Amino acid sequence: MTDKNVLIAQGIYDHVGGMANVNKVVHCMTRVRMEIRDYDKVDMEGLKKVPGVMGVVEDDTLQVVVGPGTVNKVAQHMVDMAGVDLGETLPNAGETNGKLSVEEKAAQTKAEVKRKNQKPWSKALKSISNIFVPLIPAFVGAGIIGGVASVLKNMLTAGQLHGDMWMNIATVCGIIQSGVFAYLVIYVGINSAREFGASPSLGGVIGGVTTLAGMNPEAPLTNIFTGEPLAAGQGGVIGVIIAVYFMALIEKRLRKVMPESIDIIVTPVITLLVMGLATIFLIMPFAGWISNGLVDGINWVLNVGGAFSGFVLGAAFLPMVMFGLHQILTPIHLQMIESTGSTLLLPILAMAGAGQVGAAIALWMRCSKNTSLTEMIKGALPVGILGIGEPLIYGVTLPLGRPFITACIGGGIGGAVIGLLGNVGAISIGPSGVALIPLIANGQWLNYVIGLLAGYAGGFVFTYFFGTTQAMRTGEM
């Protein structure tokens, strides 16, 4: 019996114009992402109907939603079929007898023009995604371990646990969490350099520069604009991304003009010296001003707006995910965690997934005669409860239209409850839904659960009564 993941991989190739029409295959948490040579050869409708495919998103890459866990296996099967590794160019892609046909050359040129004319904001979102998506497993694992450390320390302080063993376990858990967040700027610097085409090691150094690790505390460097002492980490990951972007420009320009005999020595020295000075005295203060303004502005909206702000944010997040705009929030979450210890924004946005879950349960009950829909819900609902909502978005609610709107309303209701209760923050990013509970800060997990239940209820009620049609219920759609 053929592995279902192999069938999905082959089905994807069959409907994207074959292996020869694919340049590269990579993946994120739920999507197989392919660089397509000629979109005219892609059968979008057929691709959406491949068993196991939950949705398709056409962007600078063709993104096929197959769900968490499955995506790793499907993508691996696809590159194994081509005999390459993930991210490598497929051999002889689009070639005939080693040469490109006139039609294939035209398609290649068309794809290149499309890439070059891509909107700047779309390029920026893609870059942010490429920088942070590889770090999500670390955020999830270390964040949950850090949550365990907090629980253990609270129980030790309250006298509910005793002994050095529990203290040692709590300490080790805290060390593991710090392994990610204490050196996050270095990881971001390395990934940013890869994304911008620079040397990853130099990007890591620039990230490390923002920690001001070698500065004499008795003679601190000062902000050239205000005269105040510079603070380590000022500007956070936003500053690192900006700095590494300019570092990449300098490095690539130097490598074009530097003689090969001295390139290995001179280029990194000049690049690090110039960007080190620029990062410390220009970019860190500027990025610090930006990041502090963003954090203060979001906190002000959450504190002043309360339930109204929560509703708007919770209801708007699903459309943001649909268009990929949610990626821009990642550095903001991280900056809020660095500045205040938690992000108040994430628990509210997580309510969007709760609205989806409630809507899916309502569809399951209301459309029980629609076997294809209920089978899709059975596969997507468990991971939706755990906070991975893309299978529900692209496989269930968005294709139906009306349930997507009622799911957004449910997310808004959950967000309104979180906004009304206030002070519900998360100490890490990555998880959502039920999986976010261990990461809720300051013992506010019960308020988060109340918001989740409100989101479930809102999505269920609005979808059950207003989110279906006769065709959906009977399977005639």
Coordinates of C-alpha atoms in Angstrom, one line a residue:
M1 CA 0.0 0.0 0.0
T2 CA 1.4 3.4 -1.1
D3 CA 2.1 5.9 1.7
K4 CA -0.5 8.6 1.7
N5 CA 2.2 11.3 1.9
V6 CA 3.8 9.9 -1.3
L7 CA 0.4 10.1 -3.0
I8 CA 0.1 13.7 -1.9
A9 CA 3.6 14.5 -3.1
Q10 CA 2.9 12.9 -6.5
G11 CA -0.5 14.6 -6.7
I12 CA 1.1 18.0 -6.2
Y13 CA 3.7 17.4 -8.9
D14 CA 0.9 16.1 -11.3
H15 CA -1.0 19.4 -11.0
V16 CA 1.8 21.9 -11.0
G17 CA 3.1 21.0 -14.4
G18 CA 5.3 18.2 -13.3
M19 CA 8.7 18.1 -11.6
A20 CA 10.2 20.0 -14.5
N21 CA 8.0 23.1 -13.7
V22 CA 9.4 23.3 -10.1
N23 CA 12.6 25.1 -9.3
K24 CA 12.8 24.5 -5.5
V25 CA 10.7 22.9 -2.7
V26 CA 10.7 24.1 0.9
H27 CA 8.2 24.1 3.7
C28 CA 7.0 25.9 6.8
M29 CA 4.7 24.6 9.6
T30 CA 1.8 23.8 7.4
R31 CA 2.6 24.6 3.7
V32 CA 4.7 23.1 1.0
R33 CA 6.3 26.1 -0.8
M34 CA 7.4 25.8 -4.4
E35 CA 9.1 28.1 -6.8
I36 CA 7.2 27.6 -10.0
R37 CA 8.7 28.3 -13.5
D38 CA 5.4 28.8 -15.4
Y39 CA 2.1 29.3 -13.6
D40 CA 0.2 28.7 -16.9
K41 CA 1.0 25.0 -16.5
V42 CA -0.5 24.9 -13.0
D43 CA -3.9 23.3 -12.6
M44 CA -5.1 25.2 -9.5
E45 CA -8.5 23.6 -9.3
G46 CA -7.1 20.1 -9.8
L47 CA -4.4 20.9 -7.2
K48 CA -7.0 21.9 -4.6
K49 CA -8.8 18.5 -5.1
V50 CA -5.8 16.4 -4.5
P51 CA -6.7 14.2 -1.4
G52 CA -4.8 15.6 1.6
V53 CA -4.5 19.2 0.2
M54 CA -6.4 21.6 2.3
G55 CA -5.8 24.8 0.4
V56 CA -3.6 26.6 -2.1
V57 CA -2.1 30.1 -1.8
E58 CA -0.5 31.8 -4.8
D59 CA 2.1 34.3 -3.9
D60 CA 5.8 34.7 -4.9
T61 CA 5.8 31.0 -4.2
L62 CA 3.0 28.5 -4.7
Q63 CA 2.0 27.4 -1.3
V64 CA 0.0 24.1 -0.8
V65 CA -1.5 23.7 2.7
V66 CA -1.3 20.1 3.9
G67 CA -1.2 20.5 7.6
P68 CA 1.5 20.2 10.4
G69 CA 3.5 17.0 10.6
T70 CA 2.3 16.0 7.1
V71 CA 4.0 18.9 5.5
N72 CA 7.5 17.7 6.6
K73 CA 6.9 14.2 5.1
V74 CA 5.3 15.5 1.9
A75 CA 8.0 18.0 1.2
Q76 CA 10.7 15.4 1.9
H77 CA 9.1 13.0 -0.5
M78 CA 9.0 15.7 -3.2
V79 CA 12.7 16.4 -2.9
D80 CA 13.6 12.7 -2.6
M81 CA 11.7 12.1 -5.9
A82 CA 13.9 14.8 -7.5
G83 CA 17.1 13.6 -5.8
V84 CA 17.9 16.9 -4.1
D85 CA 17.7 18.4 -0.6
L86 CA 15.1 20.8 0.7
G87 CA 15.8 24.3 -0.8
E88 CA 18.1 23.0 -3.5
T89 CA 17.3 23.6 -7.2
L90 CA 15.8 20.6 -8.9
P91 CA 18.1 19.1 -11.5
N92 CA 17.3 19.9 -15.2
A93 CA 14.1 21.7 -14.1
G94 CA 12.3 22.7 -17.3
E95 CA 15.1 21.5 -19.5
T96 CA 14.9 19.3 -22.7
N97 CA 18.1 17.5 -23.7
G98 CA 20.0 20.1 -21.6
K99 CA 18.5 23.1 -23.4
L100 CA 15.5 25.3 -22.7
S101 CA 12.8 25.4 -25.4
V102 CA 11.6 28.8 -26.6
E103 CA 8.4 28.3 -24.6
E104 CA 10.3 27.4 -21.4
K105 CA 12.7 30.3 -21.9
A106 CA 9.7 32.6 -22.2
A107 CA 8.1 31.2 -19.1
Q108 CA 11.4 31.6 -17.2
T109 CA 11.7 35.2 -18.2
K110 CA 8.0 35.8 -17.3
A111 CA 8.6 34.3 -13.8
E112 CA 11.7 36.4 -13.3
V113 CA 9.9 39.6 -14.3
K114 CA 7.1 38.7 -11.9
R115 CA 9.7 38.2 -9.1
K116 CA 11.4 41.5 -9.8
N117 CA 8.2 43.4 -10.0
Q118 CA 6.9 42.0 -6.7
K119 CA 5.5 44.6 -4.4
P120 CA 8.0 45.9 -1.8
W121 CA 5.7 45.1 1.1
S122 CA 5.2 41.5 -0.2
K123 CA 9.0 41.1 -0.4
A124 CA 9.4 42.4 3.2
L125 CA 6.7 40.0 4.5
K126 CA 8.4 37.1 2.8
S127 CA 11.8 38.1 4.3
I128 CA 10.4 38.4 7.8
S129 CA 8.7 34.9 7.4
N130 CA 12.0 33.4 6.1
I131 CA 13.9 34.9 9.1
F132 CA 11.5 33.7 11.9
V133 CA 9.8 30.6 10.6
P134 CA 13.0 28.4 11.1
L135 CA 13.0 29.7 14.8
I136 CA 9.4 28.7 15.6
P137 CA 10.3 25.2 16.9
A138 CA 12.8 26.7 19.2
F139 CA 10.3 29.3 20.4
V140 CA 7.6 26.7 21.0
G141 CA 9.9 24.2 22.8
A142 CA 11.9 26.7 24.9
G143 CA 8.8 28.7 25.6
I144 CA 6.8 25.8 27.0
I145 CA 9.9 24.6 29.0
G146 CA 10.1 28.2 30.4
G147 CA 6.5 28.0 31.4
V148 CA 7.2 24.8 33.3
A149 CA 10.0 26.6 35.0
S150 CA 7.7 29.4 36.1
V151 CA 5.1 27.0 37.5
L152 CA 7.8 25.1 39.4
K153 CA 9.3 28.3 40.9
N154 CA 5.8 29.5 42.0
M155 CA 5.1 26.2 43.6
L156 CA 8.5 26.3 45.4
T157 CA 7.9 29.8 46.6
A158 CA 4.4 28.9 47.9
G159 CA 5.8 25.9 49.7
Q160 CA 3.8 23.4 47.6
L161 CA 7.1 21.7 46.5
H162 CA 10.2 21.1 48.5
G163 CA 13.8 20.0 48.0
D164 CA 16.8 20.7 45.8
M165 CA 15.7 18.3 43.1
W166 CA 12.7 20.5 42.1
M167 CA 14.8 23.7 42.4
N168 CA 17.4 22.1 40.1
I169 CA 14.8 21.1 37.6
A170 CA 13.3 24.6 37.6
T171 CA 16.8 26.1 37.1
V172 CA 17.6 23.8 34.2
C173 CA 14.3 24.6 32.5
G174 CA 15.1 28.3 32.9
I175 CA 18.5 27.8 31.4
I176 CA 17.0 26.0 28.4
Q177 CA 14.6 28.9 27.9
S178 CA 17.4 31.4 28.1
G179 CA 19.3 29.4 25.4
V180 CA 16.8 30.9 22.9
F181 CA 15.8 34.2 24.2
A182 CA 19.1 35.4 25.7
Y183 CA 20.8 35.0 22.3
L184 CA 17.9 35.6 20.0
V185 CA 19.5 38.6 18.3
I186 CA 22.4 36.3 17.2
Y187 CA 20.0 33.7 15.7
V188 CA 18.1 36.5 14.0
G189 CA 21.3 38.0 12.7
I190 CA 22.3 34.7 11.1
N191 CA 19.0 34.0 9.5
S192 CA 18.8 37.6 8.3
A193 CA 22.2 37.3 6.6
R194 CA 21.0 34.1 4.9
E195 CA 17.9 35.9 3.7
F196 CA 19.7 39.0 2.4
G197 CA 22.5 37.0 0.7
A198 CA 25.3 37.9 3.2
S199 CA 27.7 35.7 5.3
P200 CA 25.6 34.1 8.1
S201 CA 28.6 34.3 10.5
L202 CA 28.9 38.1 10.0
G203 CA 25.1 38.4 10.5
G204 CA 25.5 36.6 13.8
V205 CA 28.3 39.0 14.9
I206 CA 26.1 42.1 14.1
G207 CA 23.4 40.5 16.1
G208 CA 25.8 40.0 19.0
V209 CA 27.0 43.6 18.7
T210 CA 23.6 44.8 19.8
T211 CA 24.2 43.1 23.2
L212 CA 27.1 45.5 23.8
A213 CA 28.9 42.6 25.5
G214 CA 32.4 44.2 25.5
M215 CA 31.3 47.6 26.8
N216 CA 32.9 48.9 30.0
P217 CA 29.9 49.5 32.4
E218 CA 31.9 52.3 34.1
A219 CA 32.4 54.1 30.8
P220 CA 29.3 53.3 28.7
L221 CA 28.9 54.5 25.2
T222 CA 26.3 57.3 24.7
N223 CA 23.5 58.0 22.3
I224 CA 24.9 60.6 19.8
F225 CA 21.4 62.1 19.5
T226 CA 20.4 62.4 23.2
G227 CA 23.7 62.0 25.1
E228 CA 22.2 59.2 27.3
P229 CA 24.0 55.9 27.8
L230 CA 23.3 53.3 25.2
A231 CA 21.3 50.3 26.5
A232 CA 22.2 46.7 25.5
G233 CA 19.6 45.2 23.2
Q234 CA 18.1 48.6 22.2
G235 CA 16.0 48.2 19.1
G236 CA 15.8 44.4 19.6
V237 CA 15.3 42.1 16.6
I238 CA 14.0 45.0 14.5
G239 CA 17.4 46.7 14.8
V240 CA 19.2 43.5 14.0
I241 CA 17.2 43.0 10.8
I242 CA 17.8 46.6 9.7
A243 CA 21.5 46.4 10.5
V244 CA 22.1 43.1 8.7
Y245 CA 20.2 44.3 5.6
F246 CA 22.7 47.2 5.2
M247 CA 25.6 44.9 6.2
A248 CA 24.6 42.6 3.2
L249 CA 24.7 45.6 0.8
I250 CA 28.2 46.5 2.0
E251 CA 29.5 43.0 1.9
K252 CA 28.2 42.2 -1.5
R253 CA 29.6 45.5 -2.9
L254 CA 33.0 44.9 -1.4
R255 CA 33.2 41.3 -2.8
K256 CA 32.6 42.7 -6.3
V257 CA 35.6 45.0 -6.2
M258 CA 38.0 43.3 -3.7
P259 CA 40.9 41.2 -5.2
E260 CA 40.4 37.5 -4.4
S261 CA 43.8 37.2 -2.7
I262 CA 42.7 39.6 0.1
D263 CA 38.9 39.2 0.0
I264 CA 38.8 36.7 2.8
I265 CA 40.5 39.0 5.2
V266 CA 39.7 42.6 4.1
T267 CA 36.0 42.2 3.3
P268 CA 34.8 40.9 6.7
V269 CA 37.0 43.4 8.6
I270 CA 35.7 46.4 6.7
T271 CA 32.1 45.1 6.8
L272 CA 32.1 44.5 10.5
L273 CA 33.9 47.7 11.4
V274 CA 31.6 49.9 9.3
M275 CA 28.4 48.1 10.3
G276 CA 29.5 47.7 13.9
L277 CA 29.9 51.5 14.3
A278 CA 26.7 52.2 12.3
T279 CA 24.7 49.6 14.4
I280 CA 25.8 50.9 17.7
F281 CA 25.5 54.7 17.1
L282 CA 22.8 55.0 14.5
I283 CA 20.7 51.9 14.0
M284 CA 20.2 50.9 17.6
P285 CA 18.9 54.3 18.7
F286 CA 16.7 54.6 15.6
A287 CA 15.4 51.0 15.9
G288 CA 14.9 51.5 19.7
W289 CA 12.7 54.5 19.0
I290 CA 10.7 52.5 16.5
S291 CA 10.3 49.4 18.6
N292 CA 9.4 51.4 21.8
G293 CA 6.9 53.4 19.9
L294 CA 5.3 50.2 18.5
V295 CA 5.1 48.5 21.9
D296 CA 3.8 51.6 23.7
G297 CA 1.2 52.2 20.9
I298 CA -0.1 48.6 21.1
N299 CA -0.2 48.6 24.9
W300 CA -2.1 51.9 24.7
V301 CA -4.6 50.5 22.3
L302 CA -5.1 47.4 24.4
N303 CA -5.4 49.3 27.7
V304 CA -7.6 52.1 26.4
G305 CA -9.7 50.1 23.9
G306 CA -10.5 47.1 26.1
A307 CA -13.2 44.9 24.7
F308 CA -13.6 47.0 21.5
S309 CA -9.9 46.8 20.6
G310 CA -10.0 43.1 21.5
F311 CA -12.9 42.5 19.2
V312 CA -11.3 44.3 16.3
L313 CA -8.0 42.6 16.6
G314 CA -9.5 39.2 17.1
A315 CA -11.8 39.5 14.2
A316 CA -9.2 41.0 11.8
F317 CA -6.5 38.4 12.4
L318 CA -7.9 35.6 10.1
P319 CA -7.9 37.9 7.1
M320 CA -4.3 38.9 8.0
V321 CA -3.3 35.3 8.1
M322 CA -5.0 34.7 4.7
F323 CA -2.9 37.5 3.1
G324 CA 0.3 36.6 5.0
L325 CA 0.3 39.9 6.8
H326 CA 0.5 38.2 10.2
Q327 CA 4.3 37.7 9.7
I328 CA 4.9 41.4 10.4
L329 CA 3.7 40.9 13.9
T330 CA 6.5 38.4 14.9
P331 CA 9.2 41.0 15.6
I332 CA 6.6 43.1 17.5
H333 CA 5.7 40.2 19.7
L334 CA 9.4 39.6 20.4
Q335 CA 10.0 43.2 21.2
M336 CA 7.1 43.3 23.6
I337 CA 8.4 40.2 25.4
E338 CA 11.9 41.7 25.6
S339 CA 10.5 45.1 26.9
T340 CA 7.8 43.9 29.3
G341 CA 8.3 40.2 29.8
S342 CA 5.2 39.2 27.8
T343 CA 3.2 40.0 24.7
L344 CA -0.4 41.1 25.4
L345 CA -1.2 41.0 21.7
L346 CA -0.7 37.3 21.1
P347 CA -3.5 35.9 23.4
I348 CA -6.0 38.3 21.7
L349 CA -5.0 37.3 18.2
A350 CA -5.1 33.6 19.3
M351 CA -8.9 34.0 19.6
A352 CA -9.1 34.0 15.9
G353 CA -8.3 30.4 15.9
A354 CA -10.9 29.8 18.6
G355 CA -13.5 31.3 16.4
Q356 CA -12.4 28.9 13.7
V357 CA -12.8 25.9 16.0
G358 CA -16.2 26.9 17.0
A359 CA -17.3 27.4 13.4
A360 CA -15.9 24.0 12.4
I361 CA -17.8 22.3 15.2
A362 CA -21.0 24.0 14.1
L363 CA -20.4 23.0 10.5
W364 CA -19.8 19.4 11.6
M365 CA -23.1 19.3 13.4
R366 CA -25.1 21.4 10.9
C367 CA -23.7 19.7 7.7
S368 CA -23.5 16.1 8.9
K369 CA -24.9 14.9 5.5
N370 CA -22.0 16.6 3.7
T371 CA -19.5 13.7 4.1
S372 CA -16.6 15.4 2.2
L373 CA -16.9 18.5 4.4
T374 CA -17.1 16.5 7.7
E375 CA -14.1 14.4 6.7
M376 CA -12.1 17.5 6.1
I377 CA -13.2 18.9 9.5
K378 CA -12.2 15.7 11.3
G379 CA -8.7 16.0 9.9
A380 CA -8.3 19.8 10.5
L381 CA -10.1 20.3 13.8
P382 CA -7.6 18.6 16.2
V383 CA -4.7 20.7 15.0
G384 CA -7.0 23.8 15.0
I385 CA -7.7 23.2 18.7
L386 CA -3.9 23.1 19.3
G387 CA -3.7 26.5 17.5
I388 CA -2.7 25.7 14.0
G389 CA -5.5 27.2 12.0
E390 CA -4.4 27.2 8.4
P391 CA -6.0 23.7 7.6
L392 CA -9.3 25.0 8.9
I393 CA -9.0 28.3 7.0
Y394 CA -8.0 26.9 3.6
G395 CA -9.7 23.6 3.9
V396 CA -13.0 24.4 5.5
T397 CA -14.2 28.0 6.3
L398 CA -12.6 30.1 3.5
P399 CA -13.7 27.9 0.6
L400 CA -17.3 28.1 1.9
G401 CA -17.2 31.9 2.4
R402 CA -20.0 32.5 4.9
P403 CA -18.4 30.4 7.7
F404 CA -15.2 32.3 7.3
I405 CA -17.0 35.5 8.2
T406 CA -18.8 33.9 11.2
A407 CA -15.5 32.4 12.4
C408 CA -14.0 35.9 12.3
I409 CA -16.9 37.2 14.4
G410 CA -16.3 34.4 16.9
G411 CA -12.6 35.4 17.1
G412 CA -13.7 38.9 17.7
I413 CA -15.9 37.8 20.6
G414 CA -13.0 35.9 22.2
G415 CA -10.7 38.9 21.7
A416 CA -13.3 41.2 23.3
V417 CA -13.4 39.0 26.4
I418 CA -9.6 38.9 26.6
G419 CA -9.5 42.7 26.1
L420 CA -12.1 43.2 28.8
L421 CA -10.3 41.0 31.4
G422 CA -7.0 42.7 30.6
N423 CA -3.4 41.8 31.4
V424 CA -3.4 38.5 29.7
G425 CA 0.1 38.1 28.1
A426 CA 2.3 35.3 26.7
I427 CA 5.9 34.8 27.6
S428 CA 6.8 33.3 24.2
I429 CA 5.4 33.0 20.6
G430 CA 4.7 30.1 18.3
P431 CA 1.8 28.1 19.9
S432 CA -1.8 29.3 19.9
G433 CA -5.1 27.8 21.0
V434 CA -4.9 25.3 23.8
A435 CA -1.1 24.9 23.3
L436 CA -0.6 28.6 24.4
I437 CA -2.0 27.9 27.9
P438 CA 1.4 27.0 29.5
L439 CA 2.9 30.2 28.1
I440 CA 0.4 32.6 29.7
A441 CA 2.2 35.0 32.0
N442 CA 1.5 35.9 35.6
G443 CA -0.9 33.1 36.3
Q444 CA -3.6 34.6 34.0
W445 CA -4.2 31.2 32.2
L446 CA -7.8 31.0 33.5
N447 CA -8.7 34.3 31.9
Y448 CA -7.1 33.0 28.7
V449 CA -9.2 29.8 28.9
I450 CA -12.3 31.9 29.4
G451 CA -11.5 33.9 26.3
L452 CA -10.9 30.6 24.4
L453 CA -14.3 29.3 25.4
A454 CA -15.9 32.6 24.4
G455 CA -14.3 32.3 21.0
Y456 CA -15.4 28.8 20.6
A457 CA -19.0 29.7 21.6
G458 CA -19.1 32.8 19.4
G459 CA -17.8 30.9 16.3
F460 CA -20.2 28.1 17.0
V461 CA -23.4 30.2 17.5
F462 CA -22.9 32.5 14.6
T463 CA -22.0 29.7 12.2
Y464 CA -24.7 27.4 13.4
F465 CA -27.5 30.0 12.9
F466 CA -26.1 32.2 10.2
G467 CA -23.1 30.5 8.6
T468 CA -24.5 27.7 6.4
T469 CA -26.7 27.3 3.3
Q470 CA -28.9 24.5 2.2
A471 CA -26.3 23.5 -0.3
M472 CA -23.6 23.2 2.4
R473 CA -25.9 21.1 4.6
T474 CA -26.9 18.7 1.9
G475 CA -23.5 18.4 0.2
E476 CA -24.7 19.9 -3.1
M477 CA -22.2 22.8 -3.1

